[in-house]
XYZ file of C-alpha atoms in Angstrom:
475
model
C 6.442 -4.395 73.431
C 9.732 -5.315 71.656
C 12.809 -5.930 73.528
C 15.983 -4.538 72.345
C 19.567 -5.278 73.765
C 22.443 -2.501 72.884
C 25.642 -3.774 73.465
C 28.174 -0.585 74.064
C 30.997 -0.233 76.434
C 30.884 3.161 75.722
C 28.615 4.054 78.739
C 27.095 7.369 77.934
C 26.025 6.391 74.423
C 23.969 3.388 75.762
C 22.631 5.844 78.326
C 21.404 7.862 75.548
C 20.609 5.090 73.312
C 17.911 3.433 76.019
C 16.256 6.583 76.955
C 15.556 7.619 73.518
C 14.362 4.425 72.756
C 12.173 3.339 75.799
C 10.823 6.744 75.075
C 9.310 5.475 71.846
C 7.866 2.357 73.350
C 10.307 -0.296 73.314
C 12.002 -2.326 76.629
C 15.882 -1.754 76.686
C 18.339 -3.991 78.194
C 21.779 -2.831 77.959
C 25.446 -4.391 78.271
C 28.847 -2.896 78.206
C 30.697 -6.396 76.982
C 29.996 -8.794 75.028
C 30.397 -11.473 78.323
C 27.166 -9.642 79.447
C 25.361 -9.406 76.840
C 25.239 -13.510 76.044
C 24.116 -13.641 79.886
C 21.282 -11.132 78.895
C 20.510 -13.376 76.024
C 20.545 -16.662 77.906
C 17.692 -15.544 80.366
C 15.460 -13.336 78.315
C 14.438 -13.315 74.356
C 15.590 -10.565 72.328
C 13.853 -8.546 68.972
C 16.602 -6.785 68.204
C 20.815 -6.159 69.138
C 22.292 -3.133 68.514
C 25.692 -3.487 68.831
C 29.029 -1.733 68.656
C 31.625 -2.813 66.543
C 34.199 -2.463 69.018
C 34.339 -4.107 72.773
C 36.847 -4.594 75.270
C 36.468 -7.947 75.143
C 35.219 -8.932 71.656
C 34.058 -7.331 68.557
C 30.437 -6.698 66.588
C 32.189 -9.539 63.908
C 31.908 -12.579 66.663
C 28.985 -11.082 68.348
C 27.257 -11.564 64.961
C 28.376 -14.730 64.029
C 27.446 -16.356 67.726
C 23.766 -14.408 68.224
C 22.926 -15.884 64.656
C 24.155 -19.249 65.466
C 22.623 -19.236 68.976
C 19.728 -16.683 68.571
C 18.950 -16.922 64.710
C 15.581 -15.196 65.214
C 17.248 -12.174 66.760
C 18.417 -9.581 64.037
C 21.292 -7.604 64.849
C 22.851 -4.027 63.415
C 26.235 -2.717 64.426
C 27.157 0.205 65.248
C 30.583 1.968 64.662
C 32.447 4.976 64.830
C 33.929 4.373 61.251
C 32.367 3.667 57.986
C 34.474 0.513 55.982
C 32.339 -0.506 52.859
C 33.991 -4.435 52.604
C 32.929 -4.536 56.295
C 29.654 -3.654 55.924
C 28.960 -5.717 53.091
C 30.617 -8.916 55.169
C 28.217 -8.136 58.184
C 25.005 -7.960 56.041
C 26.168 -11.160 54.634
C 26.989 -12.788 58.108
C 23.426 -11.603 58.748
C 23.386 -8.229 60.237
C 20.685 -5.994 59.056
C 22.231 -2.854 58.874
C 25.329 -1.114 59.463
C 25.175 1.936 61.292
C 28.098 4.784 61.597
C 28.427 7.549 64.361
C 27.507 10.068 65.010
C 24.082 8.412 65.674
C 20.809 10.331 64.418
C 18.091 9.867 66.590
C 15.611 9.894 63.339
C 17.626 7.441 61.425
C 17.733 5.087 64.110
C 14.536 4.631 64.939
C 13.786 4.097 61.242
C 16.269 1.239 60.855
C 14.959 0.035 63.877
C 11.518 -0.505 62.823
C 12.233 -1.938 58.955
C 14.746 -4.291 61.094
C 12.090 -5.418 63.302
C 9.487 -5.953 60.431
C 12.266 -7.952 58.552
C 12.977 -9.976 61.045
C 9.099 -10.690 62.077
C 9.167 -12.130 58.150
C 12.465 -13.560 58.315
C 11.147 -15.220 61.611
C 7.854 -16.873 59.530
C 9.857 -18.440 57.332
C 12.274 -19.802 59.791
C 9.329 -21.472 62.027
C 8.217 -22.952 58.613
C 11.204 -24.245 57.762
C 11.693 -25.738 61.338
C 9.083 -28.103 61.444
C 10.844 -30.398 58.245
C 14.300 -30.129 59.880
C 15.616 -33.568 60.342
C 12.975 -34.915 57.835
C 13.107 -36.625 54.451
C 15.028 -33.777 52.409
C 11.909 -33.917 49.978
C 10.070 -30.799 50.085
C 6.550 -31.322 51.609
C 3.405 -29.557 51.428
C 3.599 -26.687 53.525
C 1.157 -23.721 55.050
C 3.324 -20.638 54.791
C 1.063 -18.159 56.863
C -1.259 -18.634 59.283
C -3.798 -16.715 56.888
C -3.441 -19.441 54.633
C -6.276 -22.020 54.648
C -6.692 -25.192 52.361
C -10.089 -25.332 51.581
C -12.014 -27.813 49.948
C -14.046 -26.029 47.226
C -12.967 -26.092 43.316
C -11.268 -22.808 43.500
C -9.569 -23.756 46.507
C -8.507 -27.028 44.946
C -7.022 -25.652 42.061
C -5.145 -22.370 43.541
C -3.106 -24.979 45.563
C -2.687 -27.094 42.421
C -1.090 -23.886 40.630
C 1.052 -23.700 43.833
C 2.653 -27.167 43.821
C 2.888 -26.757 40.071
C 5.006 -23.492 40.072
C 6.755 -23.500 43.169
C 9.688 -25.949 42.359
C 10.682 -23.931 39.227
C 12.250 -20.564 39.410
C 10.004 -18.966 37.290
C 8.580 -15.213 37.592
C 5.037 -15.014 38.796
C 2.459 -12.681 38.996
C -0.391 -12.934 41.437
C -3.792 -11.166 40.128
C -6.476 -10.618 42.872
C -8.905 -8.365 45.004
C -7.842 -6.934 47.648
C -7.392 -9.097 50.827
C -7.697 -12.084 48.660
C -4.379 -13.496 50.447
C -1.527 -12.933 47.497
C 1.218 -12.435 49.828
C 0.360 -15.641 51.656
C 0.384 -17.163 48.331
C 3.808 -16.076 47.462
C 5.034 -17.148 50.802
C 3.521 -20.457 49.679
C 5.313 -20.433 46.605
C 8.315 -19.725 48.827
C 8.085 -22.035 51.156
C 7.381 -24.982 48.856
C 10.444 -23.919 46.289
C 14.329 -24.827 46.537
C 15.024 -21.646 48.132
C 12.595 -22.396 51.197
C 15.970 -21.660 53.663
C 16.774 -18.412 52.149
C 15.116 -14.813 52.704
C 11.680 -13.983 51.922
C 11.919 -10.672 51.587
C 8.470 -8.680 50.845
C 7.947 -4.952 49.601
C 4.881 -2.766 49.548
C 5.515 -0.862 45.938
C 2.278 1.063 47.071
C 3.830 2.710 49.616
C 7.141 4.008 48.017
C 7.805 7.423 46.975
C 9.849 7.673 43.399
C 12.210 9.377 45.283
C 12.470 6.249 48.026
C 12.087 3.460 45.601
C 15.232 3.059 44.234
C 17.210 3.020 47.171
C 14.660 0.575 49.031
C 15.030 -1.423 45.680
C 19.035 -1.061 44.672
C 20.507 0.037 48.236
C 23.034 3.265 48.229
C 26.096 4.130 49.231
C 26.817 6.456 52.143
C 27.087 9.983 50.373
C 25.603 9.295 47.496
C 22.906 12.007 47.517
C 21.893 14.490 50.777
C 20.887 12.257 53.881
C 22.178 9.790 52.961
C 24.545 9.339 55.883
C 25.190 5.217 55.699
C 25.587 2.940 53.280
C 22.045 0.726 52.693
C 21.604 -2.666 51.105
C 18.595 -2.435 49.001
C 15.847 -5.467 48.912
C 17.272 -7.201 45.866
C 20.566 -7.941 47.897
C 18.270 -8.841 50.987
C 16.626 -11.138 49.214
C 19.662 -12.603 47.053
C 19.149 -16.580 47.169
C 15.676 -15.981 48.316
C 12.628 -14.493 47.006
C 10.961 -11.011 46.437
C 7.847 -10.554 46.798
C 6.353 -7.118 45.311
C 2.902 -6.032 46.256
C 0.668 -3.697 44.378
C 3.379 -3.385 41.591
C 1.603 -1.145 39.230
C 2.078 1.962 41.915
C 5.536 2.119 40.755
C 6.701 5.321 38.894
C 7.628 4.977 35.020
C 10.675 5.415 35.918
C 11.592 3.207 38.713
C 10.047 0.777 36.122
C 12.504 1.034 33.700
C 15.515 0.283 36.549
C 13.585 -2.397 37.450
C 13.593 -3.909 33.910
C 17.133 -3.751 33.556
C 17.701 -5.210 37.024
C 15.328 -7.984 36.051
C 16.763 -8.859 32.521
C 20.882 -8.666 33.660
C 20.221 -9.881 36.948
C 22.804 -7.618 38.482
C 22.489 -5.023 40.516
C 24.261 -1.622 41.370
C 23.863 0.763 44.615
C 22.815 4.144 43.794
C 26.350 6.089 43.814
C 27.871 2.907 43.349
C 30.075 1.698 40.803
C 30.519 -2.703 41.400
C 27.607 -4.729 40.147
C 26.499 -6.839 42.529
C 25.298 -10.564 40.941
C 21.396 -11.418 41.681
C 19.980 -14.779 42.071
C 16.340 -13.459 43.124
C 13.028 -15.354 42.241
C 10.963 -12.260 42.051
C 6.668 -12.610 42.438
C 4.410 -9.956 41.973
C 1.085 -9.388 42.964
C -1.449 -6.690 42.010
C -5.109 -5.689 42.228
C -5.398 -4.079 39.088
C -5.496 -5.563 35.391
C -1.873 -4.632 34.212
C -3.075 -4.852 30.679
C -5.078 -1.756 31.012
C -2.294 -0.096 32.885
C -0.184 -0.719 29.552
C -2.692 1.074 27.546
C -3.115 3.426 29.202
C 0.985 4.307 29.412
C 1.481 3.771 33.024
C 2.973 0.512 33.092
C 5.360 -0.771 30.719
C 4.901 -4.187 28.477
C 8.467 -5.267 28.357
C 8.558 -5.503 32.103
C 5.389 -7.245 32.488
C 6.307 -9.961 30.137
C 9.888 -10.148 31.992
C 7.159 -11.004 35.321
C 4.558 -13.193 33.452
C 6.089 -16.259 33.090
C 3.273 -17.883 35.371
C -0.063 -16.195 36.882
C -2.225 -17.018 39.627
C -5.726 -15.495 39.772
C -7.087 -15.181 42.996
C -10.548 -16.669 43.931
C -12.514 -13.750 45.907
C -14.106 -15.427 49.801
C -17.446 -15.004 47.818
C -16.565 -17.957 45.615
C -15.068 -20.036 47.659
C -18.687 -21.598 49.051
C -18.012 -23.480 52.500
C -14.345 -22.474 52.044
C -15.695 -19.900 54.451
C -16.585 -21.494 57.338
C -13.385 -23.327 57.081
C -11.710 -20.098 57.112
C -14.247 -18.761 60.234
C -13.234 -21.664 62.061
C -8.868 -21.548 61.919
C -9.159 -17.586 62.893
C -11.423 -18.463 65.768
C -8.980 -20.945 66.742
C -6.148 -18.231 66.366
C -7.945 -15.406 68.481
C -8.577 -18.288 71.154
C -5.347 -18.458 71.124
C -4.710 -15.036 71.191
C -7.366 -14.053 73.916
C -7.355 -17.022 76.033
C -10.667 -18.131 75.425
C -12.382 -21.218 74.159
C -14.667 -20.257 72.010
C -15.421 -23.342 69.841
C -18.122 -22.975 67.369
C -20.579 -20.555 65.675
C -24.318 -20.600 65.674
C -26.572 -21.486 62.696
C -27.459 -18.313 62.336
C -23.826 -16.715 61.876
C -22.665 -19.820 59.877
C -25.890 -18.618 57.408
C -24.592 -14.652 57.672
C -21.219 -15.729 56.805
C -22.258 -17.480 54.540
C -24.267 -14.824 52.442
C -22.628 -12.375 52.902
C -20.363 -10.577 50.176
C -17.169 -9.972 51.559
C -15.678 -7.124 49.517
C -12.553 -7.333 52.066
C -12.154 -10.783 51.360
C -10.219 -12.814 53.945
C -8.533 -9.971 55.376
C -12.306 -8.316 56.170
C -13.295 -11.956 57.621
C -9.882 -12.682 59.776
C -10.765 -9.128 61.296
C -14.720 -9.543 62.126
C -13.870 -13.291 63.327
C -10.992 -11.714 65.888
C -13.732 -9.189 66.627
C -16.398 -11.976 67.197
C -14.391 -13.836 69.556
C -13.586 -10.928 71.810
C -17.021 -10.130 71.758
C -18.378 -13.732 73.214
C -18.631 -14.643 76.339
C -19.576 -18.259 76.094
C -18.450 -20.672 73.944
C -20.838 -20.233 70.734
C -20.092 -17.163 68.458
C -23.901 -15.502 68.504
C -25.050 -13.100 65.507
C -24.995 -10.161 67.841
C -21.303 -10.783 68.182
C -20.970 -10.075 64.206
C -21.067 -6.501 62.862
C -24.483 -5.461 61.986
C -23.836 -5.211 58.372
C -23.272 -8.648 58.368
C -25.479 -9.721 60.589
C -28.390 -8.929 58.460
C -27.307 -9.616 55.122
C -28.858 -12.351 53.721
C -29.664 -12.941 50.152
C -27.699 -9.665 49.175
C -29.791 -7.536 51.137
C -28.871 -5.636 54.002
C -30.644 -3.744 56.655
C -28.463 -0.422 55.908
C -30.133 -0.754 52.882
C -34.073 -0.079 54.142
C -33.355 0.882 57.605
C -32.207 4.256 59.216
C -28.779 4.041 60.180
C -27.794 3.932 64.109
C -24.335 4.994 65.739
C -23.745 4.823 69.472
C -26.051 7.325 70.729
C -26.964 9.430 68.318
C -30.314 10.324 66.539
C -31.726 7.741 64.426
C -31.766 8.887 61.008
C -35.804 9.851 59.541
C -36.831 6.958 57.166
C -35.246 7.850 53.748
C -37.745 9.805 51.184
C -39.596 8.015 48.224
C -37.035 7.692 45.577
C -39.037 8.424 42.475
C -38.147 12.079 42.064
C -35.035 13.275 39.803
C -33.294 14.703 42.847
C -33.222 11.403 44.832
C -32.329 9.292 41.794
C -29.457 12.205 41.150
C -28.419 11.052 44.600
C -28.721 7.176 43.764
C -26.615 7.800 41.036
C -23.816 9.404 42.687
C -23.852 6.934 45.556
C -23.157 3.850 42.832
C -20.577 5.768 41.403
C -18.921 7.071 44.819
C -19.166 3.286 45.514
C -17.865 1.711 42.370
C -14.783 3.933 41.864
C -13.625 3.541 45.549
C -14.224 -0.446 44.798
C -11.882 0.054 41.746
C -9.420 1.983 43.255
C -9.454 -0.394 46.833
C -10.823 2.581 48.312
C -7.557 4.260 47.786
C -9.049 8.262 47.961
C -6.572 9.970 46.365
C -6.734 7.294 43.192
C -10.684 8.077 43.694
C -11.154 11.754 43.724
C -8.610 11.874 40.689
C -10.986 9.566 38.594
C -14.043 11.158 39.846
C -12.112 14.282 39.240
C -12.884 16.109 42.032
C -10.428 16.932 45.469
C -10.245 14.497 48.317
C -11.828 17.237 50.803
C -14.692 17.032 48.019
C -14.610 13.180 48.127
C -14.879 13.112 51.770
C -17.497 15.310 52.437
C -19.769 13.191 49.326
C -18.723 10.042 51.660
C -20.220 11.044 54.577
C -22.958 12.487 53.285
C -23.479 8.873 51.220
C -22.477 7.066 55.159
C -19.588 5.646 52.822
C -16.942 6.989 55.472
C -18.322 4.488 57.645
């Protein structure tokens, strides 16, 4: 549960405030001075300050500047019962994360809340990063910017973190190309963390997940009024991530049009709120990453070439787990450590016969599939060896690219097993085959985005669904 601290002398609007927000799952501390609230902050660790511009005894301004020189992994947003653009854009820059005017909207708060608190969780990786070469040699050393990154010791392996020390002390553009769950953004944070901007923001988008009509004020920031709702002024993710870098994931999602904003944004290096009129200047390494080959996307009109070359001045290509031979184990073996941790257990080491499924098996999710069935694992053991019935069946059983879901009747809980499946030398069975393979490869294509599917298979995702669970592909 994230703790938040609001800071308001104004008594009823705290009220408010912390029952609204313990409502939705968070534990509130309040203060009506700013005397208080450093006492709050001296015995317990914070998330998140929201905090009103103006105390009886202080103002948001010093609070600010004394929680990020005390607290620096706390974010802060003020709160005030006046909108002043110059003051906004001094707190952001101070290190506030957003500015926030009354009247307060419960729906707007809670929104800022959460994108503050999943800044600040990256803001916070970068910081711990950073930490442990304070006081050192001012030469940048190798560095492990996620705990999801592992340095393995097979060729691919070898030369992905080659590319990485080669292109992280330059400022060039960089696109990462890889499956999905292959580790890109941990790669970029890499990049990051082993570059001349290592002390400044990393500041990471999902470009999947943005609406046209979101993207270009998550991108460019607005100003308060500039179009209906928007009720405060935002700073964008290029001014987040000014000095820093920004890392944009699953790129070719983005609308033609956001596109061509983007291009200009990338080529002047300036930038300009939406219902804004100053340009703001940019100094923003900017790495991509995608699962999809972008030259296809420019052939087929849905990407455009001038902004790809503006990204490619240096590419990465992802290994998939399946190629990274013993790389695997290695991996097994730092997310068992990190559920131990996470558990309290002492799980230690796996048995021959997992280190062989893990081994052979495929691993279409790639590290984020193996981080999740290793968590799994160690929950599920009891001892201190990892045993195959800790592993998902699937897995379990798949050696030599076979597994038992592919000759065996299918088991879930309690129910029914499944009759044996009928001879498969009849056209209506091999009609089935067929669509299976195709169901299969398309969803593979698409990283089993559904909508992305039905529209290739060209059918509607209720039709998609129901061929899924007929083909146990929901499962």
């Amino acid at each position: 549960m994230k703790n938040i601290l609001i800071i308001d002398d104004e008594v009823n609007v705290a009220l408010l405030l912390s029952k609204f927000l313990t409502r939705n799952g968070f534990n509130i501390t309040t203060a009506s001075s700013g005397a208080i609230a450093f006492e709050h902050l001296k015995n317990q660790s914070f998330n998140l300050v929201l905090c009103d511009y103006r105390l009886e005894d202080t103002d948001g301004r010093e609070i600010l500047k004394r929680i990020k020189a005390e607290y620096p992994q706390t974010g802060v947003i003020i709160i005030t019962g006046y909108s002043d653009i110059k003051m906004a854009v001094e707190l952001i820059k101070l290190g506030a994360y957003d500015y926030i005017t009354k009247p307060l909207y419960p729906d707007e708060i809670l929104s800022t809340i959460n994108k503050a608190l999943e800044m600040q969780t990256a803001l916070m990786d970068n910081t711990s990063e950073t930490a442990t070469t304070s006081g050192e040699s001012k030469t940048p050393k190798k560095q492990i910017a996620s705990q999801d990154f592992v340095i393995g010791s097979s060729r691919a392996s070898k030369e992905l973190v080659h590319q990485i020390e080669l292109v992280a002390p330059t400022n060039y553009s960089v696109i990462i190309i890889g499956e999905s769950g292959t580790g890109k953004e941990s790669v970029a944070k890499s990049i990051h963390m082993n570059s001349n901007r290592r002390d400044k923001p990393f500041i990471a988008m999902d470009c999947g997940s943005l609406t046209k009509e979101l993207a270009g004020s998550e991108f460019f920031g607005h100003e308060k009024g500039s179009f209906t709702g928007a009720m405060n002024t935002k700073i964008g993710h290029f001014e987040l991530a000014n000095g820093g870098t920004l890392f944009l994931d699953e790129i070719a999602n983005l609308s033609y049009d956001i596109q061509a904003a983007l291009l200009r944004t990338v080529q002047e290096r300036k930038v300009r709120r939406i219902g804004g009129t100053k340009e703001i200047d940019l100094d923003v390494r900017i790495i991509i990453a995608t699962n999809e080959n972008l030259q296809e996307a420019i052939r087929a009109g849905k990407f455009r070439e001038d902004l790809y070359h503006r990204f490619n001045e240096f590419s990465i290509n992802m290994p998939p787990l399946r190629e990274r031979g013993k790389d695997i184990i290695l991996m097994a073996e730092h997310f068992l450590q990190a559920a131990n941790e996470e558990l309290g257990r002492n799980v230690s080491r796996f048995s021959p016969e997992v280190i062989e499924s893990l081994l052979s098996y495929r691993w279409q999710g790639n590290i984020r599939e193996l981080k999740n069935v290793i968590r799994r694992a160690a929950l599920l053991t009891e001892g201190g060896e990892v045993q195959a019935k800790a592993l998902p069946l699937e897995i379990s059983t798949y050696t030599k690219g076979v597994s038992v879901y592919d000759n065996a009747p299918s088991y879930h809980n309690n129910e029914t097993p499944a009759p044996p499946a009928p001879p498969r030398h009849d056209l209506k069975n091999a009609a089935m085959e067929a669509e299976y393979e195709t169901i299969l490869r398309v969803l593979r294509e698409v990283n089993f985005n559904k909508t992305k599917a039905a529209a290739i298979l060209n059918i509607d995702r209720k039709t998609l669904y129901n061929k899924m669970k007929a083909n146990n592909l929901d499962k």
